[in-house]
Amino acid sequence: MTNEELAAVFEHIANLLEIKGENVYRVLSYRRVAESLRTLGQDVHVLRAQGRLQEIPGVGKAIAEKIEELLDTGELGFLKRLEAEVPPSLIDLLQIPDVGPKRAALFWKQAGITTLEALEEAARAGRLRHLPGMGEKSEARILEGIEALRRRSHRLPLGVARPMALRWLDWLRQQPGVVRAELAGSLRRWRSTVGDLDLVAASHQPKALMDAFVLHPEVYRIIAQGENKASIETRNGTRLQLWCQPPEKFGSLWQYATGSKDHNVRLRGLAQKRGLSLSEHGLSDEDGHEIHFTTEEDLYHALGLPWIPPELREDRGEIEAALNGTLPPMLQREDLKAELHTHSNWSDGAATLDEMVSAAYQRGLRVIAITDHSAGLGIANGLTPERLREQRAEIETLHQRWGDKIVILQGAEVEIRADGHLDYPDEVLAELDIVIASLHVSLRQPRAEVTQRLLNAIRNPQVDIIGHPSGRLLPNREGADLDWEMVLTTAQQYGVALEINANPARLDLDDVYARRAAEMGIPLALNTDSHTPTDFDLIEYGIGIARRAWVEPSQIINTWSPERLLAWLRARG
DNA sequence: GCCGTTTTCGGCCCGACTGTTTTCAGTCG
């Protein structure tokens, strides 16, 4: 079982226990372990073999035993007994907005409803309104919720959500009385996918702003509307939330709405230790005196912490690091001096070599590598070794034109074929300045097979970078089922760089494995995979991932001076 | 079920919004 599969089991247990009405903190402890497993970045089998399961945050004796049983047998007696008590299909009901564990239990115990279909039928027949605590409005809301569930797609990729949110932000900033408006939530934390769009505003006229918000022409329906908070669904099925407070509370509000939930829970714990209570309004003492914060900095300082960058706010050790003064330095766009993964119209890019070089130069880069596709990837108009040599001739003329303004490297993104061989023979690779090896095809091979393909590439001394290692495409195509432990330890051994691909459809490595790779001292490359000049600006998304992964600038080869980078490439052969 | 700068037992975050209620429960973030 993978970490992800184990996490799903514990999440499932948490849901069932919650419907059963178990102690909420017991439920939370299973949720916490699920989250820990998802973000571990290290194969749980390895920790188990070393007897270190209880080092995982939130794992104690009882859950360690359950993990062992699952790893050994693939099953869990405890879960089987639980599923005999609580019908597992009830968990589907929890996806409906306004249906939580209490109502799921109510529908099951008082109306014999155990599936989404049965619930919908009962709601249509008007049979829910008579249940305790229910009424016509609740019944209608649930029916609406079921329809919204069908309408609403999966989580949005950040690359879709962010531009959409920026347009709303522009609109907000034009509203009368608005002093300030910003992105919040997972958008601001640069999570690679987001569930809804969170926006915050400071306004002298909150009521008027809320009214204007819900009347916006893109609003399909209003989910909730109050004085300080409103939530709507747009015509394209996206949910937006807007929080509003007067300017003197903006710092607390922005911090609160940025989250993550787990991070905020920890902060409230810190406040509690000081005899204070923290909310979106600020800090209050036992007598109810409130301290307001106009900036996030002031709020963190009041809790004895330095300001914590949003990308780190996931309760993955940032609170401890902040307390110890060991928060990592955050990568800035200015740190990046090289773009090492670009395509031109020699393969599937849209621009000429010169246009791509120019785009890099305009953005202050000092090195660009042209890495068109190899011949095997038919759809991408890949280059044969002959065309590769013709391209080299053209790049030579670019060297003349650009002189020492920018270093232009010729490279290739060479396909790792389904049979595990690279698309070019080693002698062709040896002629190139830089080689990226990537998986695009046969990603669904069994773990051993697909992992072996990647290992072959990592061990090839001509290969400098493994491009978008998992091959995932957001939001729907999962990456290859890799044995990450093997991939990472082999990359470490051979000193090959792993790419953080900044294209918002990829963001691959993800933050979890990028963090693990950085901890292991594996060099990382941060590239846009640009196919057009404007793609260079997608680097912001990759910077978000690098920050979320606690990667320090010096660990990224694109931050190195041209001399150091070229020396590293030469040393690799 | 976990966890310990006060604890091996007794804690474990906080408020907005909605609907069904006459003071609160459920859900959500």
PDB file of N, CA and C (backbone and C1' of nucleotides) in Angstrom, chain A residues 25-26 29-30 58 60 63 98 100 102-103 135 138 225-229 256 261 268 278 281, chain B residues 1-7 11-21 25-29:
ATOM      1  N   TYR A  25     -12.388  14.495  18.911  1.00  0.00           N
ATOM      2  CA  TYR A  25     -10.927  14.520  18.929  1.00  0.00           C
ATOM      3  C   TYR A  25     -10.342  13.190  18.496  1.00  0.00           C
ATOM      4  N   ARG A  26     -11.091  12.146  18.731  1.00  0.00           N
ATOM      5  CA  ARG A  26     -10.658  10.846  18.226  1.00  0.00           C
ATOM      6  C   ARG A  26     -10.727  10.892  16.688  1.00  0.00           C
ATOM      7  N   SER A  29      -7.907  12.870  15.264  1.00  0.00           N
ATOM      8  CA  SER A  29      -6.603  12.210  15.294  1.00  0.00           C
ATOM      9  C   SER A  29      -6.408  11.338  14.052  1.00  0.00           C
ATOM     10  N   TYR A  30      -7.487  10.708  13.564  1.00  0.00           N
ATOM     11  CA  TYR A  30      -7.363   9.927  12.324  1.00  0.00           C
ATOM     12  C   TYR A  30      -7.148  10.856  11.116  1.00  0.00           C
ATOM     13  N   GLY A  58       1.280  12.608  14.900  1.00  0.00           N
ATOM     14  CA  GLY A  58      -0.073  12.135  15.145  1.00  0.00           C
ATOM     15  C   GLY A  58      -0.207  10.632  15.239  1.00  0.00           C
ATOM     16  N   GLY A  60       0.379   7.337  17.168  1.00  0.00           N
ATOM     17  CA  GLY A  60       0.728   6.754  18.459  1.00  0.00           C
ATOM     18  C   GLY A  60       0.699   5.237  18.352  1.00  0.00           C
ATOM     19  N   ILE A  63      -2.508   3.652  16.295  1.00  0.00           N
ATOM     20  CA  ILE A  63      -2.522   3.846  14.849  1.00  0.00           C
ATOM     21  C   ILE A  63      -1.298   3.185  14.209  1.00  0.00           C
ATOM     22  N   ASP A  98     -23.860  21.371   3.325  1.00  0.00           N
ATOM     23  CA  ASP A  98     -24.863  21.420   4.393  1.00  0.00           C
ATOM     24  C   ASP A  98     -25.222  20.046   4.950  1.00  0.00           C
ATOM     25  N   GLY A 100     -23.513  17.188   7.031  1.00  0.00           N
ATOM     26  CA  GLY A 100     -22.349  16.761   7.795  1.00  0.00           C
ATOM     27  C   GLY A 100     -22.655  15.447   8.469  1.00  0.00           C
ATOM     28  N   LYS A 102     -23.780  14.672  11.424  1.00  0.00           N
ATOM     29  CA  LYS A 102     -25.009  14.589  12.215  1.00  0.00           C
ATOM     30  C   LYS A 102     -26.220  14.321  11.323  1.00  0.00           C
ATOM     31  N   ARG A 103     -26.281  15.042  10.233  1.00  0.00           N
ATOM     32  CA  ARG A 103     -27.423  14.856   9.341  1.00  0.00           C
ATOM     33  C   ARG A 103     -27.339  13.530   8.601  1.00  0.00           C
ATOM     34  N   GLY A 135     -36.524  21.227   7.818  1.00  0.00           N
ATOM     35  CA  GLY A 135     -37.708  21.965   7.401  1.00  0.00           C
ATOM     36  C   GLY A 135     -37.697  22.064   5.899  1.00  0.00           C
ATOM     37  N   SER A 138     -34.372  23.577   4.517  1.00  0.00           N
ATOM     38  CA  SER A 138     -33.232  22.663   4.603  1.00  0.00           C
ATOM     39  C   SER A 138     -33.327  21.603   3.518  1.00  0.00           C
ATOM     40  N   GLN A 225     -24.895  34.740   2.795  1.00  0.00           N
ATOM     41  CA  GLN A 225     -24.569  36.158   2.793  1.00  0.00           C
ATOM     42  C   GLN A 225     -24.813  36.759   4.165  1.00  0.00           C
ATOM     43  N   GLY A 226     -23.761  37.306   4.755  1.00  0.00           N
ATOM     44  CA  GLY A 226     -23.902  37.991   6.035  1.00  0.00           C
ATOM     45  C   GLY A 226     -23.202  39.327   5.968  1.00  0.00           C
ATOM     46  N   GLU A 227     -22.948  39.917   7.132  1.00  0.00           N
ATOM     47  CA  GLU A 227     -22.315  41.223   7.167  1.00  0.00           C
ATOM     48  C   GLU A 227     -20.825  41.157   6.851  1.00  0.00           C
ATOM     49  N   ASN A 228     -20.194  40.093   7.317  1.00  0.00           N
ATOM     50  CA  ASN A 228     -18.742  39.984   7.193  1.00  0.00           C
ATOM     51  C   ASN A 228     -18.292  38.919   6.217  1.00  0.00           C
ATOM     52  N   LYS A 229     -19.221  38.183   5.701  1.00  0.00           N
ATOM     53  CA  LYS A 229     -18.835  37.021   4.914  1.00  0.00           C
ATOM     54  C   LYS A 229     -19.945  36.690   3.935  1.00  0.00           C
ATOM     55  N   TYR A 256      -6.345  34.970   8.924  1.00  0.00           N
ATOM     56  CA  TYR A 256      -7.370  33.954   9.169  1.00  0.00           C
ATOM     57  C   TYR A 256      -7.827  33.315   7.857  1.00  0.00           C
ATOM     58  N   LYS A 261      -6.170  25.788   7.555  1.00  0.00           N
ATOM     59  CA  LYS A 261      -6.920  25.483   8.767  1.00  0.00           C
ATOM     60  C   LYS A 261      -5.999  24.937   9.849  1.00  0.00           C
ATOM     61  N   ARG A 268      -3.882  29.302  17.197  1.00  0.00           N
ATOM     62  CA  ARG A 268      -4.837  29.519  18.292  1.00  0.00           C
ATOM     63  C   ARG A 268      -4.358  28.813  19.549  1.00  0.00           C
ATOM     64  N   LEU A 278      -7.577  33.657  19.885  1.00  0.00           N
ATOM     65  CA  LEU A 278      -7.340  34.237  18.560  1.00  0.00           C
ATOM     66  C   LEU A 278      -8.497  33.928  17.622  1.00  0.00           C
ATOM     67  N   HIS A 281     -10.987  38.329  14.291  1.00  0.00           N
ATOM     68  CA  HIS A 281     -11.087  39.712  14.768  1.00  0.00           C
ATOM     69  C   HIS A 281      -9.820  40.179  15.461  1.00  0.00           C
TER      70      HIS A 281
ATOM     71  P    DG B   1      -8.850   4.012  19.024  1.00  0.00           P
ATOM     72  O5'  DG B   1      -7.946   5.355  19.065  1.00  0.00           O
ATOM     73  C5'  DG B   1      -7.897   6.085  17.888  1.00  0.00           C
ATOM     74  C4'  DG B   1      -6.757   7.087  17.983  1.00  0.00           C
ATOM     75  C3'  DG B   1      -5.595   6.674  18.873  1.00  0.00           C
ATOM     76  O3'  DG B   1      -4.402   7.054  18.213  1.00  0.00           O
ATOM     77  C1'  DG B   1      -6.570   8.686  19.681  1.00  0.00           C
ATOM     78  P    DC B   2      -2.954   6.919  18.865  1.00  0.00           P
ATOM     79  O5'  DC B   2      -2.613   8.440  19.170  1.00  0.00           O
ATOM     80  C5'  DC B   2      -2.754   9.387  18.120  1.00  0.00           C
ATOM     81  C4'  DC B   2      -2.298  10.758  18.597  1.00  0.00           C
ATOM     82  C3'  DC B   2      -0.950  10.766  19.310  1.00  0.00           C
ATOM     83  O3'  DC B   2      -0.208  11.874  18.837  1.00  0.00           O
ATOM     84  C1'  DC B   2      -2.628  11.675  20.732  1.00  0.00           C
ATOM     85  P    DC B   3       1.352  11.890  19.133  1.00  0.00           P
ATOM     86  O5'  DC B   3       1.422  12.899  20.356  1.00  0.00           O
ATOM     87  C5'  DC B   3       0.807  14.174  20.273  1.00  0.00           C
ATOM     88  C4'  DC B   3       0.875  14.835  21.629  1.00  0.00           C
ATOM     89  C3'  DC B   3       2.171  14.534  22.381  1.00  0.00           C
ATOM     90  O3'  DC B   3       2.832  15.757  22.653  1.00  0.00           O
ATOM     91  C1'  DC B   3       0.259  14.155  23.766  1.00  0.00           C
ATOM     92  P    DG B   4       4.375  15.717  23.043  1.00  0.00           P
ATOM     93  O5'  DG B   4       4.319  16.499  24.432  1.00  0.00           O
ATOM     94  C5'  DG B   4       3.719  17.793  24.519  1.00  0.00           C
ATOM     95  C4'  DG B   4       3.727  18.225  25.954  1.00  0.00           C
ATOM     96  C3'  DG B   4       5.065  18.039  26.646  1.00  0.00           C
ATOM     97  O3'  DG B   4       5.463  19.224  27.330  1.00  0.00           O
ATOM     98  C1'  DG B   4       3.371  16.670  27.698  1.00  0.00           C
ATOM     99  P    DT B   5       6.497  20.152  26.499  1.00  0.00           P
ATOM    100  O5'  DT B   5       6.805  21.232  27.629  1.00  0.00           O
ATOM    101  C5'  DT B   5       6.724  20.823  28.959  1.00  0.00           C
ATOM    102  C4'  DT B   5       7.137  21.972  29.829  1.00  0.00           C
ATOM    103  C3'  DT B   5       6.122  23.111  29.900  1.00  0.00           C
ATOM    104  O3'  DT B   5       5.885  23.401  31.267  1.00  0.00           O
ATOM    105  C1'  DT B   5       8.250  23.954  29.500  1.00  0.00           C
ATOM    106  P    DT B   6       5.131  24.607  31.706  1.00  0.00           P
ATOM    107  O5'  DT B   6       4.262  23.922  32.843  1.00  0.00           O
ATOM    108  C5'  DT B   6       4.909  23.313  33.952  1.00  0.00           C
ATOM    109  C4'  DT B   6       3.865  22.554  34.743  1.00  0.00           C
ATOM    110  C3'  DT B   6       3.538  21.168  34.146  1.00  0.00           C
ATOM    111  O3'  DT B   6       3.347  20.250  35.220  1.00  0.00           O
ATOM    112  C1'  DT B   6       1.562  22.435  34.350  1.00  0.00           C
ATOM    113  P    DT B   7       4.084  18.880  35.248  1.00  0.00           P
ATOM    114  O5'  DT B   7       3.789  18.212  33.838  1.00  0.00           O
ATOM    115  C5'  DT B   7       3.264  16.892  33.715  1.00  0.00           C
ATOM    116  C4'  DT B   7       1.821  16.809  34.211  1.00  0.00           C
ATOM    117  C3'  DT B   7       1.095  15.549  33.716  1.00  0.00           C
ATOM    118  O3'  DT B   7       0.244  15.075  34.754  1.00  0.00           O
ATOM    119  C1'  DT B   7      -0.065  17.473  32.989  1.00  0.00           C
ATOM    120  P    DG B  11      -9.772  19.230  32.202  1.00  0.00           P
ATOM    121  O5'  DG B  11      -9.610  20.295  31.029  1.00  0.00           O
ATOM    122  C5'  DG B  11      -9.756  19.892  29.689  1.00  0.00           C
ATOM    123  C4'  DG B  11      -8.449  20.082  28.947  1.00  0.00           C
ATOM    124  C3'  DG B  11      -8.666  20.401  27.484  1.00  0.00           C
ATOM    125  O3'  DG B  11      -8.377  21.791  27.286  1.00  0.00           O
ATOM    126  C1'  DG B  11      -7.205  18.488  27.755  1.00  0.00           C
ATOM    127  P    DC B  12      -9.164  22.527  26.090  1.00  0.00           P
ATOM    128  O5'  DC B  12      -8.575  21.843  24.769  1.00  0.00           O
ATOM    129  C5'  DC B  12      -7.204  22.043  24.429  1.00  0.00           C
ATOM    130  C4'  DC B  12      -6.872  21.138  23.277  1.00  0.00           C
ATOM    131  C3'  DC B  12      -7.836  21.331  22.098  1.00  0.00           C
ATOM    132  O3'  DC B  12      -7.146  21.908  21.004  1.00  0.00           O
ATOM    133  C1'  DC B  12      -7.478  18.999  22.597  1.00  0.00           C
ATOM    134  P    DC B  13      -7.999  22.595  19.816  1.00  0.00           P
ATOM    135  O5'  DC B  13      -8.290  24.043  20.382  1.00  0.00           O
ATOM    136  C5'  DC B  13      -7.278  25.025  20.352  1.00  0.00           C
ATOM    137  C4'  DC B  13      -7.822  26.304  19.779  1.00  0.00           C
ATOM    138  C3'  DC B  13      -9.067  26.805  20.494  1.00  0.00           C
ATOM    139  O3'  DC B  13      -8.939  28.218  20.579  1.00  0.00           O
ATOM    140  C1'  DC B  13      -9.567  26.464  18.203  1.00  0.00           C
ATOM    141  P    DC B  14      -9.949  29.064  21.386  1.00  0.00           P
ATOM    142  O5'  DC B  14     -10.915  29.648  20.271  1.00  0.00           O
ATOM    143  C5'  DC B  14     -10.408  30.611  19.341  1.00  0.00           C
ATOM    144  C4'  DC B  14     -11.473  30.919  18.349  1.00  0.00           C
ATOM    145  C3'  DC B  14     -12.834  31.246  18.955  1.00  0.00           C
ATOM    146  O3'  DC B  14     -13.051  32.643  18.810  1.00  0.00           O
ATOM    147  C1'  DC B  14     -13.008  29.886  17.006  1.00  0.00           C
ATOM    148  P    DG B  15     -14.370  33.322  19.392  1.00  0.00           P
ATOM    149  O5'  DG B  15     -15.202  33.586  18.069  1.00  0.00           O
ATOM    150  C5'  DG B  15     -14.626  34.401  17.068  1.00  0.00           C
ATOM    151  C4'  DG B  15     -15.398  34.260  15.791  1.00  0.00           C
ATOM    152  C3'  DG B  15     -16.864  34.704  15.887  1.00  0.00           C
ATOM    153  O3'  DG B  15     -17.118  35.490  14.749  1.00  0.00           O
ATOM    154  C1'  DG B  15     -16.732  32.524  14.988  1.00  0.00           C
ATOM    155  P    DA B  16     -18.468  36.296  14.584  1.00  0.00           P
ATOM    156  O5'  DA B  16     -18.938  35.765  13.161  1.00  0.00           O
ATOM    157  C5'  DA B  16     -18.045  35.886  12.056  1.00  0.00           C
ATOM    158  C4'  DA B  16     -18.711  35.323  10.828  1.00  0.00           C
ATOM    159  C3'  DA B  16     -20.155  35.774  10.644  1.00  0.00           C
ATOM    160  O3'  DA B  16     -20.374  36.013   9.261  1.00  0.00           O
ATOM    161  C1'  DA B  16     -20.092  33.408  10.898  1.00  0.00           C
ATOM    162  P    DC B  17     -21.677  36.731   8.790  1.00  0.00           P
ATOM    163  O5'  DC B  17     -22.588  35.491   8.396  1.00  0.00           O
ATOM    164  C5'  DC B  17     -22.139  34.590   7.386  1.00  0.00           C
ATOM    165  C4'  DC B  17     -23.070  33.411   7.335  1.00  0.00           C
ATOM    166  C3'  DC B  17     -24.560  33.772   7.353  1.00  0.00           C
ATOM    167  O3'  DC B  17     -25.143  33.304   6.153  1.00  0.00           O
ATOM    168  C1'  DC B  17     -24.070  31.966   8.828  1.00  0.00           C
ATOM    169  P    DT B  18     -26.660  33.635   5.823  1.00  0.00           P
ATOM    170  O5'  DT B  18     -27.364  32.277   6.237  1.00  0.00           O
ATOM    171  C5'  DT B  18     -26.960  31.069   5.615  1.00  0.00           C
ATOM    172  C4'  DT B  18     -27.782  29.934   6.145  1.00  0.00           C
ATOM    173  C3'  DT B  18     -29.281  30.246   6.234  1.00  0.00           C
ATOM    174  O3'  DT B  18     -29.986  29.315   5.439  1.00  0.00           O
ATOM    175  C1'  DT B  18     -28.464  29.343   8.292  1.00  0.00           C
ATOM    176  P    DG B  19     -31.524  29.519   5.197  1.00  0.00           P
ATOM    177  O5'  DG B  19     -32.131  28.538   6.295  1.00  0.00           O
ATOM    178  C5'  DG B  19     -31.695  27.179   6.300  1.00  0.00           C
ATOM    179  C4'  DG B  19     -32.273  26.492   7.506  1.00  0.00           C
ATOM    180  C3'  DG B  19     -33.764  26.722   7.702  1.00  0.00           C
ATOM    181  O3'  DG B  19     -34.360  25.474   8.031  1.00  0.00           O
ATOM    182  C1'  DG B  19     -32.608  27.345   9.662  1.00  0.00           C
ATOM    183  P    DT B  20     -35.868  25.329   7.999  1.00  0.00           P
ATOM    184  O5'  DT B  20     -36.167  24.910   9.495  1.00  0.00           O
ATOM    185  C5'  DT B  20     -35.437  23.827  10.058  1.00  0.00           C
ATOM    186  C4'  DT B  20     -35.454  23.925  11.549  1.00  0.00           C
ATOM    187  C3'  DT B  20     -36.861  24.066  12.146  1.00  0.00           C
ATOM    188  O3'  DT B  20     -37.019  23.125  13.198  1.00  0.00           O
ATOM    189  C1'  DT B  20     -35.436  25.745  12.982  1.00  0.00           C
ATOM    190  P    DT B  21     -38.318  23.075  13.958  1.00  0.00           P
ATOM    191  O5'  DT B  21     -37.776  23.531  15.376  1.00  0.00           O
ATOM    192  C5'  DT B  21     -38.281  24.746  15.928  1.00  0.00           C
ATOM    193  C4'  DT B  21     -37.228  25.279  16.851  1.00  0.00           C
ATOM    194  C3'  DT B  21     -37.796  26.207  17.915  1.00  0.00           C
ATOM    195  O3'  DT B  21     -38.354  25.406  18.970  1.00  0.00           O
ATOM    196  C1'  DT B  21     -35.941  27.238  16.881  1.00  0.00           C
ATOM    197  P    DA B  25     -27.600  23.129  21.479  1.00  0.00           P
ATOM    198  O5'  DA B  25     -27.697  22.314  20.120  1.00  0.00           O
ATOM    199  C5'  DA B  25     -28.975  21.884  19.628  1.00  0.00           C
ATOM    200  C4'  DA B  25     -28.816  21.552  18.156  1.00  0.00           C
ATOM    201  C3'  DA B  25     -27.546  20.772  17.821  1.00  0.00           C
ATOM    202  O3'  DA B  25     -27.895  19.775  16.879  1.00  0.00           O
ATOM    203  C1'  DA B  25     -27.576  22.800  16.605  1.00  0.00           C
ATOM    204  P    DG B  26     -26.797  18.707  16.404  1.00  0.00           P
ATOM    205  O5'  DG B  26     -26.391  19.248  14.969  1.00  0.00           O
ATOM    206  C5'  DG B  26     -27.405  19.443  13.983  1.00  0.00           C
ATOM    207  C4'  DG B  26     -26.765  20.118  12.792  1.00  0.00           C
ATOM    208  C3'  DG B  26     -25.417  19.507  12.381  1.00  0.00           C
ATOM    209  O3'  DG B  26     -25.558  19.053  11.066  1.00  0.00           O
ATOM    210  C1'  DG B  26     -25.315  21.892  12.464  1.00  0.00           C
ATOM    211  P    DT B  27     -24.350  18.352  10.277  1.00  0.00           P
ATOM    212  O5'  DT B  27     -23.634  19.568   9.542  1.00  0.00           O
ATOM    213  C5'  DT B  27     -24.388  20.377   8.653  1.00  0.00           C
ATOM    214  C4'  DT B  27     -23.518  21.506   8.164  1.00  0.00           C
ATOM    215  C3'  DT B  27     -22.119  21.087   7.708  1.00  0.00           C
ATOM    216  O3'  DT B  27     -22.017  21.327   6.315  1.00  0.00           O
ATOM    217  C1'  DT B  27     -22.062  23.062   9.043  1.00  0.00           C
ATOM    218  P    DC B  28     -20.704  20.930   5.528  1.00  0.00           P
ATOM    219  O5'  DC B  28     -19.839  22.265   5.613  1.00  0.00           O
ATOM    220  C5'  DC B  28     -20.394  23.483   5.140  1.00  0.00           C
ATOM    221  C4'  DC B  28     -19.443  24.610   5.485  1.00  0.00           C
ATOM    222  C3'  DC B  28     -17.986  24.283   5.186  1.00  0.00           C
ATOM    223  O3'  DC B  28     -17.597  25.010   4.033  1.00  0.00           O
ATOM    224  C1'  DC B  28     -18.249  25.383   7.303  1.00  0.00           C
ATOM    225  P    DG B  29     -16.203  24.689   3.284  1.00  0.00           P
ATOM    226  O5'  DG B  29     -15.243  25.784   3.923  1.00  0.00           O
ATOM    227  C5'  DG B  29     -15.595  27.154   3.863  1.00  0.00           C
ATOM    228  C4'  DG B  29     -14.659  27.924   4.751  1.00  0.00           C
ATOM    229  C3'  DG B  29     -13.179  27.593   4.518  1.00  0.00           C
ATOM    230  O3'  DG B  29     -12.426  28.782   4.455  1.00  0.00           O
ATOM    231  C1'  DG B  29     -13.711  27.351   6.801  1.00  0.00           C
TER     232       DG B  29
END
